Amino acid sequence: MKLSGKVALVTGSSQGIGQSIAERLAAEGADIVVNYHSHPEEADTVKANIEKLGRRAVSIGADLGSIAGAQKLISDGVAGLGQIDLLVNNAGVEKNASFWDVTEHDYDLVMNTNLKGPFFVTQAFVKHLQGRKSGGKIINISSVHEDLPFPHFTAYCASKGGLKMMTRNLSIELAPLGITINNIAPGAIETPINTALLNDPDKLKALLSNIPLNRLGKPADVASAVAFLASSESDYITGTTLVIDGGLTWNYSEQ
Ligand code: BGC
């Protein structure tokens, strides 16, 4: 197993991509800090799934939109499982609205969850690693929309573009500490964030016509890439983005 003896924290791991990542890293031998915001029962199910694999798990609720919440998640995780070696910043939200209709509430929710949260959870994690004089790995679940425009999701794109630059900056600043940081950029994956789209046959058909591999991704498609970036097989990779989108991003052709 690739991750025996490691402890991973996966934010937003009560459902969707985060759940799949948490369970996959456990299957690779890691103990897991499960984190949720609004779904404690689902998080308990994920914790139980991990324990069935023979690994230790704790489930911790947190509001990652505040610095205090971010710091408490790291300290509670360390108190629960002794240490944290791998951080997966997965928690994220999106809001669909025309630019001129975006409210301060929704802007703050998106930016706080998708950018401020990862920023300060990562800061607290780095201080934990510094205290242990240990290296570590950080994997951010970004989006193809760290590069690709997505009209009506401008705050979301700004947050993911910010996450991309955070990763590039920190790859340089954290390298002397033996810490690597990379982004994974999923395209259209079957998860709760996409429920409205998945239930609209016309929108789904239009989306599939943009995906050369002609299917939506599965959470497991993302989790397998996280397992690689979390392992020592990726030791020389830092500051980059691995795109997992079935070819969506660069799909352009003329008949
Ligand atoms: C968004 C999805 C969208 C996908 C492809 C993801 O980042 O969360 O809503 O379908 O990108 O555009």
mmCIF file of C-alpha atoms and ligand atoms in Angstrom:
data_model
loop_
_atom_site.group_PDB
_atom_site.id
_atom_site.type_symbol
_atom_site.label_atom_id
_atom_site.label_comp_id
_atom_site.label_asym_id
_atom_site.label_seq_id
_atom_site.Cartn_x
_atom_site.Cartn_y
_atom_site.Cartn_z
ATOM 1 C CA MET A 1 0.000 0.000 0.000
ATOM 2 C CA LYS A 2 1.246 3.430 -0.990
ATOM 3 C CA LEU A 3 0.210 5.393 2.105
ATOM 4 C CA SER A 4 0.799 3.109 5.094
ATOM 5 C CA GLY A 5 1.551 5.096 8.248
ATOM 6 C CA LYS A 6 0.264 8.380 6.788
ATOM 7 C CA VAL A 7 -2.633 10.491 8.014
ATOM 8 C CA ALA A 8 -4.667 12.449 5.444
ATOM 9 C CA LEU A 9 -7.124 15.282 6.033
ATOM 10 C CA VAL A 10 -9.706 15.638 3.262
ATOM 11 C CA THR A 11 -11.895 18.739 3.576
ATOM 12 C CA GLY A 12 -15.490 18.399 2.442
ATOM 13 C CA SER A 13 -15.339 14.602 2.528
ATOM 14 C CA SER A 14 -18.907 13.780 3.567
ATOM 15 C CA GLN A 15 -20.015 13.375 -0.065
ATOM 16 C CA GLY A 16 -19.053 13.614 -3.732
ATOM 17 C CA ILE A 17 -15.416 13.836 -4.814
ATOM 18 C CA GLY A 18 -14.208 14.326 -1.221
ATOM 19 C CA GLN A 19 -15.847 11.103 -0.037
ATOM 20 C CA SER A 20 -14.295 9.161 -2.877
ATOM 21 C CA ILE A 21 -10.852 10.631 -2.127
ATOM 22 C CA ALA A 22 -11.122 9.862 1.597
ATOM 23 C CA GLU A 23 -12.092 6.235 0.944
ATOM 24 C CA ARG A 24 -9.443 5.763 -1.753
ATOM 25 C CA LEU A 25 -6.633 7.138 0.434
ATOM 26 C CA ALA A 26 -7.801 4.811 3.215
ATOM 27 C CA ALA A 27 -7.679 1.888 0.763
ATOM 28 C CA GLU A 28 -4.049 2.909 0.116
ATOM 29 C CA GLY A 29 -3.314 2.585 3.851
ATOM 30 C CA ALA A 30 -3.828 6.105 5.235
ATOM 31 C CA ASP A 31 -5.805 7.005 8.347
ATOM 32 C CA ILE A 32 -8.283 9.765 7.565
ATOM 33 C CA VAL A 33 -9.584 12.972 9.088
ATOM 34 C CA VAL A 34 -13.038 13.289 7.514
ATOM 35 C CA ASN A 35 -14.367 16.857 7.470
ATOM 36 C CA TYR A 36 -17.873 18.188 6.852
ATOM 37 C CA HIS A 37 -19.746 21.462 7.015
ATOM 38 C CA SER A 38 -23.449 20.602 6.756
ATOM 39 C CA HIS A 39 -23.699 16.786 6.494
ATOM 40 C CA PRO A 40 -22.622 15.156 9.800
ATOM 41 C CA GLU A 41 -24.548 11.912 9.193
ATOM 42 C CA GLU A 42 -23.027 11.374 5.757
ATOM 43 C CA ALA A 43 -19.600 12.096 7.284
ATOM 44 C CA ASP A 44 -20.257 9.387 9.885
ATOM 45 C CA THR A 45 -21.018 6.943 7.056
ATOM 46 C CA VAL A 46 -17.704 7.825 5.371
ATOM 47 C CA LYS A 47 -15.917 7.348 8.714
ATOM 48 C CA ALA A 48 -17.542 3.920 9.094
ATOM 49 C CA ASN A 49 -16.560 2.959 5.513
ATOM 50 C CA ILE A 50 -12.945 3.846 6.321
ATOM 51 C CA GLU A 51 -12.984 1.854 9.548
ATOM 52 C CA LYS A 52 -14.316 -1.156 7.600
ATOM 53 C CA LEU A 53 -11.102 -0.934 5.551
ATOM 54 C CA GLY A 54 -9.155 -1.374 8.804
ATOM 55 C CA ARG A 55 -8.031 2.236 9.071
ATOM 56 C CA ARG A 56 -8.577 4.844 11.792
ATOM 57 C CA ALA A 57 -10.856 7.817 11.113
ATOM 58 C CA VAL A 58 -12.306 10.834 12.902
ATOM 59 C CA SER A 59 -15.089 13.061 11.626
ATOM 60 C CA ILE A 60 -14.808 16.789 12.359
ATOM 61 C CA GLY A 61 -17.236 19.584 11.509
ATOM 62 C CA ALA A 62 -15.753 22.961 10.631
ATOM 63 C CA ASP A 63 -16.557 26.350 9.179
ATOM 64 C CA LEU A 64 -13.612 26.860 6.856
ATOM 65 C CA GLY A 65 -14.683 30.386 5.969
ATOM 66 C CA SER A 66 -13.047 31.661 9.163
ATOM 67 C CA ILE A 67 -9.397 31.521 10.157
ATOM 68 C CA ALA A 68 -10.354 30.205 13.594
ATOM 69 C CA GLY A 69 -12.384 27.397 11.954
ATOM 70 C CA ALA A 70 -9.475 26.480 9.676
ATOM 71 C CA GLN A 71 -6.981 26.388 12.565
ATOM 72 C CA LYS A 72 -9.345 24.370 14.754
ATOM 73 C CA LEU A 73 -9.779 21.747 12.020
ATOM 74 C CA ILE A 74 -6.020 21.138 11.953
ATOM 75 C CA SER A 75 -5.677 21.084 15.757
ATOM 76 C CA ASP A 76 -8.723 18.814 16.193
ATOM 77 C CA GLY A 77 -7.432 16.491 13.449
ATOM 78 C CA VAL A 78 -4.002 16.276 15.085
ATOM 79 C CA ALA A 79 -5.625 15.680 18.488
ATOM 80 C CA GLY A 80 -7.731 12.896 16.939
ATOM 81 C CA LEU A 81 -5.120 10.991 14.926
ATOM 82 C CA GLY A 82 -1.774 12.219 16.280
ATOM 83 C CA GLN A 83 -0.477 13.953 13.154
ATOM 84 C CA ILE A 84 -1.427 14.976 9.617
ATOM 85 C CA ASP A 85 0.893 14.249 6.671
ATOM 86 C CA LEU A 86 -1.338 14.907 3.676
ATOM 87 C CA LEU A 87 -3.834 17.713 3.162
ATOM 88 C CA VAL A 88 -6.477 17.567 0.437
ATOM 89 C CA ASN A 89 -8.277 20.913 0.096
ATOM 90 C CA ASN A 90 -11.435 19.610 -1.532
ATOM 91 C CA ALA A 91 -14.366 21.529 -0.021
ATOM 92 C CA GLY A 92 -15.975 23.815 -2.576
ATOM 93 C CA VAL A 93 -19.228 25.459 -3.620
ATOM 94 C CA GLU A 94 -20.536 27.164 -6.741
ATOM 95 C CA LYS A 95 -23.426 29.554 -7.398
ATOM 96 C CA ASN A 96 -25.007 30.135 -10.783
ATOM 97 C CA ALA A 97 -25.946 33.782 -11.391
ATOM 98 C CA SER A 98 -25.446 36.451 -13.998
ATOM 99 C CA PHE A 99 -22.633 38.780 -12.973
ATOM 100 C CA TRP A 100 -24.983 41.712 -12.327
ATOM 101 C CA ASP A 101 -27.131 39.626 -9.961
ATOM 102 C CA VAL A 102 -24.369 38.201 -7.743
ATOM 103 C CA THR A 103 -25.034 39.011 -4.083
ATOM 104 C CA GLU A 104 -22.431 39.784 -1.441
ATOM 105 C CA HIS A 105 -23.625 36.719 0.466
ATOM 106 C CA ASP A 106 -23.008 34.341 -2.439
ATOM 107 C CA TYR A 107 -19.715 36.010 -3.406
ATOM 108 C CA ASP A 108 -18.446 35.631 0.175
ATOM 109 C CA LEU A 109 -19.675 32.038 0.424
ATOM 110 C CA VAL A 110 -17.855 31.015 -2.760
ATOM 111 C CA MET A 111 -14.620 32.903 -2.075
ATOM 112 C CA ASN A 112 -14.498 31.906 1.599
ATOM 113 C CA THR A 113 -15.103 28.223 0.911
ATOM 114 C CA ASN A 114 -12.999 27.836 -2.229
ATOM 115 C CA LEU A 115 -10.061 30.176 -1.579
ATOM 116 C CA LYS A 116 -9.865 31.613 1.935
ATOM 117 C CA GLY A 117 -10.528 28.172 3.458
ATOM 118 C CA PRO A 118 -7.729 26.392 1.554
ATOM 119 C CA PHE A 119 -5.399 29.352 2.246
ATOM 120 C CA PHE A 120 -5.731 29.228 6.018
ATOM 121 C CA VAL A 121 -6.143 25.444 6.387
ATOM 122 C CA THR A 122 -2.908 25.141 4.424
ATOM 123 C CA GLN A 123 -1.252 27.776 6.625
ATOM 124 C CA ALA A 124 -2.227 25.878 9.797
ATOM 125 C CA PHE A 125 -1.109 22.586 8.212
ATOM 126 C CA VAL A 126 2.287 24.035 7.269
ATOM 127 C CA LYS A 127 2.780 25.266 10.854
ATOM 128 C CA HIS A 128 1.942 21.742 12.075
ATOM 129 C CA LEU A 129 4.557 20.265 9.711
ATOM 130 C CA GLN A 130 7.111 22.904 10.772
ATOM 131 C CA GLY A 131 6.497 21.956 14.407
ATOM 132 C CA ARG A 132 7.227 18.309 13.559
ATOM 133 C CA LYS A 133 10.161 19.225 11.271
ATOM 134 C CA SER A 134 8.441 17.071 8.690
ATOM 135 C CA GLY A 135 7.710 17.367 4.966
ATOM 136 C CA GLY A 136 4.252 16.791 3.574
ATOM 137 C CA LYS A 137 1.977 17.008 0.572
ATOM 138 C CA ILE A 138 -0.868 19.370 -0.255
ATOM 139 C CA ILE A 139 -3.364 18.631 -3.034
ATOM 140 C CA ASN A 140 -5.980 21.213 -3.965
ATOM 141 C CA ILE A 141 -9.116 20.156 -5.790
ATOM 142 C CA SER A 142 -9.450 23.048 -8.186
ATOM 143 C CA SER A 143 -11.384 22.891 -11.470
ATOM 144 C CA VAL A 144 -10.884 23.209 -15.206
ATOM 145 C CA HIS A 145 -12.306 26.659 -14.431
ATOM 146 C CA GLU A 146 -9.013 27.728 -12.891
ATOM 147 C CA ASP A 147 -8.227 28.411 -16.577
ATOM 148 C CA LEU A 148 -11.418 28.054 -18.576
ATOM 149 C CA PRO A 149 -14.134 30.744 -18.471
ATOM 150 C CA PHE A 150 -17.535 29.623 -17.129
ATOM 151 C CA PRO A 151 -20.078 32.412 -17.724
ATOM 152 C CA HIS A 152 -22.525 32.945 -14.816
ATOM 153 C CA PHE A 153 -19.984 31.464 -12.386
ATOM 154 C CA THR A 154 -17.582 34.399 -12.161
ATOM 155 C CA ALA A 155 -16.926 34.219 -8.417
ATOM 156 C CA TYR A 156 -16.322 30.466 -8.761
ATOM 157 C CA CYS A 157 -13.815 31.003 -11.591
ATOM 158 C CA ALA A 158 -12.086 33.789 -9.646
ATOM 159 C CA SER A 159 -11.765 31.495 -6.628
ATOM 160 C CA LYS A 160 -10.287 28.649 -8.702
ATOM 161 C CA GLY A 161 -7.957 31.002 -10.569
ATOM 162 C CA GLY A 162 -6.818 32.248 -7.159
ATOM 163 C CA LEU A 163 -6.239 28.680 -6.015
ATOM 164 C CA LYS A 164 -4.090 28.085 -9.077
ATOM 165 C CA MET A 165 -1.841 31.046 -8.203
ATOM 166 C CA MET A 166 -1.766 30.071 -4.535
ATOM 167 C CA THR A 167 -0.441 26.666 -5.589
ATOM 168 C CA ARG A 168 2.221 28.083 -7.877
ATOM 169 C CA ASN A 169 3.376 30.566 -5.234
ATOM 170 C CA LEU A 170 3.480 28.037 -2.418
ATOM 171 C CA SER A 171 5.308 25.447 -4.499
ATOM 172 C CA ILE A 172 8.292 27.796 -4.371
ATOM 173 C CA GLU A 173 7.878 29.007 -0.809
ATOM 174 C CA LEU A 174 7.264 25.534 0.669
ATOM 175 C CA ALA A 175 9.845 23.561 -1.335
ATOM 176 C CA PRO A 176 12.675 24.274 1.152
ATOM 177 C CA LEU A 177 10.451 22.730 3.844
ATOM 178 C CA GLY A 178 10.069 19.490 1.861
ATOM 179 C CA ILE A 179 6.417 20.235 1.159
ATOM 180 C CA THR A 180 4.915 19.785 -2.309
ATOM 181 C CA ILE A 181 1.643 21.326 -3.482
ATOM 182 C CA ASN A 182 -0.355 20.575 -6.619
ATOM 183 C CA ASN A 183 -3.819 21.149 -8.034
ATOM 184 C CA ILE A 184 -6.164 18.655 -9.590
ATOM 185 C CA ALA A 185 -8.597 20.211 -12.060
ATOM 186 C CA PRO A 186 -11.701 18.065 -12.546
ATOM 187 C CA GLY A 187 -14.051 18.755 -15.427
ATOM 188 C CA ALA A 188 -17.665 17.616 -15.257
ATOM 189 C CA ILE A 189 -17.886 14.931 -12.590
ATOM 190 C CA GLU A 190 -21.064 13.195 -11.374
ATOM 191 C CA THR A 191 -21.460 14.696 -7.897
ATOM 192 C CA PRO A 192 -24.047 16.579 -5.818
ATOM 193 C CA ILE A 193 -22.567 19.926 -7.018
ATOM 194 C CA ASN A 194 -23.981 19.001 -10.457
ATOM 195 C CA THR A 195 -27.420 17.713 -9.438
ATOM 196 C CA ALA A 196 -29.369 20.360 -11.379
ATOM 197 C CA LEU A 197 -27.390 19.690 -14.535
ATOM 198 C CA LEU A 198 -27.613 15.901 -14.214
ATOM 199 C CA ASN A 199 -31.412 16.184 -13.981
ATOM 200 C CA ASP A 200 -31.734 18.339 -17.114
ATOM 201 C CA PRO A 201 -31.494 16.056 -20.196
ATOM 202 C CA ASP A 202 -30.974 18.941 -22.661
ATOM 203 C CA LYS A 203 -28.163 20.540 -20.665
ATOM 204 C CA LEU A 204 -26.585 17.142 -20.090
ATOM 205 C CA LYS A 205 -26.626 16.332 -23.809
ATOM 206 C CA ALA A 206 -25.045 19.701 -24.633
ATOM 207 C CA LEU A 207 -22.342 19.121 -22.034
ATOM 208 C CA LEU A 208 -21.558 15.598 -23.274
ATOM 209 C CA SER A 209 -21.101 16.935 -26.799
ATOM 210 C CA ASN A 210 -18.186 18.988 -25.380
ATOM 211 C CA ILE A 211 -16.447 16.004 -23.796
ATOM 212 C CA PRO A 212 -14.336 13.970 -26.239
ATOM 213 C CA LEU A 213 -14.432 10.861 -24.019
ATOM 214 C CA ASN A 214 -18.247 11.208 -24.155
ATOM 215 C CA ARG A 215 -19.041 10.658 -20.502
ATOM 216 C CA LEU A 216 -19.036 12.536 -17.238
ATOM 217 C CA GLY A 217 -16.188 11.748 -14.897
ATOM 218 C CA LYS A 218 -16.708 9.684 -11.758
ATOM 219 C CA PRO A 219 -15.422 10.745 -8.325
ATOM 220 C CA ALA A 220 -13.141 7.678 -8.508
ATOM 221 C CA ASP A 221 -11.455 9.154 -11.623
ATOM 222 C CA VAL A 222 -10.374 12.092 -9.450
ATOM 223 C CA ALA A 223 -9.543 9.979 -6.396
ATOM 224 C CA SER A 224 -7.061 7.822 -8.323
ATOM 225 C CA ALA A 225 -5.111 10.940 -9.323
ATOM 226 C CA VAL A 226 -5.110 12.133 -5.700
ATOM 227 C CA ALA A 227 -3.743 8.728 -4.621
ATOM 228 C CA PHE A 228 -0.848 9.234 -7.044
ATOM 229 C CA LEU A 229 -0.122 12.820 -5.969
ATOM 230 C CA ALA A 230 -0.340 11.782 -2.303
ATOM 231 C CA SER A 231 2.221 8.997 -2.766
ATOM 232 C CA SER A 232 6.007 9.099 -2.968
ATOM 233 C CA GLU A 233 5.664 8.363 -6.697
ATOM 234 C CA SER A 234 4.957 12.092 -7.153
ATOM 235 C CA ASP A 235 7.874 13.388 -5.056
ATOM 236 C CA TYR A 236 9.353 15.519 -7.876
ATOM 237 C CA ILE A 237 6.033 17.103 -8.872
ATOM 238 C CA THR A 238 5.124 20.488 -7.384
ATOM 239 C CA GLY A 239 3.345 23.666 -8.465
ATOM 240 C CA THR A 240 1.399 22.106 -11.279
ATOM 241 C CA THR A 241 -2.161 21.194 -12.215
ATOM 242 C CA LEU A 242 -3.305 17.761 -13.326
ATOM 243 C CA VAL A 243 -6.422 18.109 -15.477
ATOM 244 C CA ILE A 244 -8.997 15.291 -15.296
ATOM 245 C CA ASP A 245 -11.705 16.267 -17.736
ATOM 246 C CA GLY A 246 -12.152 13.654 -20.494
ATOM 247 C CA GLY A 247 -10.602 16.145 -22.928
ATOM 248 C CA LEU A 248 -13.129 18.942 -22.271
ATOM 249 C CA THR A 249 -10.694 21.826 -21.807
ATOM 250 C CA TRP A 250 -8.922 21.715 -25.162
ATOM 251 C CA ASN A 251 -11.848 20.440 -27.225
ATOM 252 C CA TYR A 252 -11.947 22.586 -30.342
ATOM 253 C CA SER A 253 -12.516 21.400 -33.892
ATOM 254 C CA GLU A 254 -13.714 22.700 -37.262
ATOM 255 C CA GLN A 255 -15.817 20.536 -39.551
HETATM 256 C C1 BGC B 1 -18.110 22.652 -11.980
HETATM 257 C C2 BGC B 1 -19.248 21.957 -12.666
HETATM 258 C C3 BGC B 1 -19.068 22.009 -14.192
HETATM 259 C C4 BGC B 1 -17.695 21.501 -14.555
HETATM 260 C C5 BGC B 1 -17.421 21.561 -16.057
HETATM 261 C C6 BGC B 1 -16.801 22.127 -12.468
HETATM 262 O O1 BGC B 1 -15.769 22.846 -11.873
HETATM 263 O O2 BGC B 1 -18.213 22.446 -10.582
HETATM 264 O O3 BGC B 1 -20.474 22.593 -12.328
HETATM 265 O O4 BGC B 1 -20.056 21.206 -14.825
HETATM 266 O O5 BGC B 1 -16.719 22.257 -13.879
HETATM 267 O O6 BGC B 1 -17.732 22.809 -16.590
#
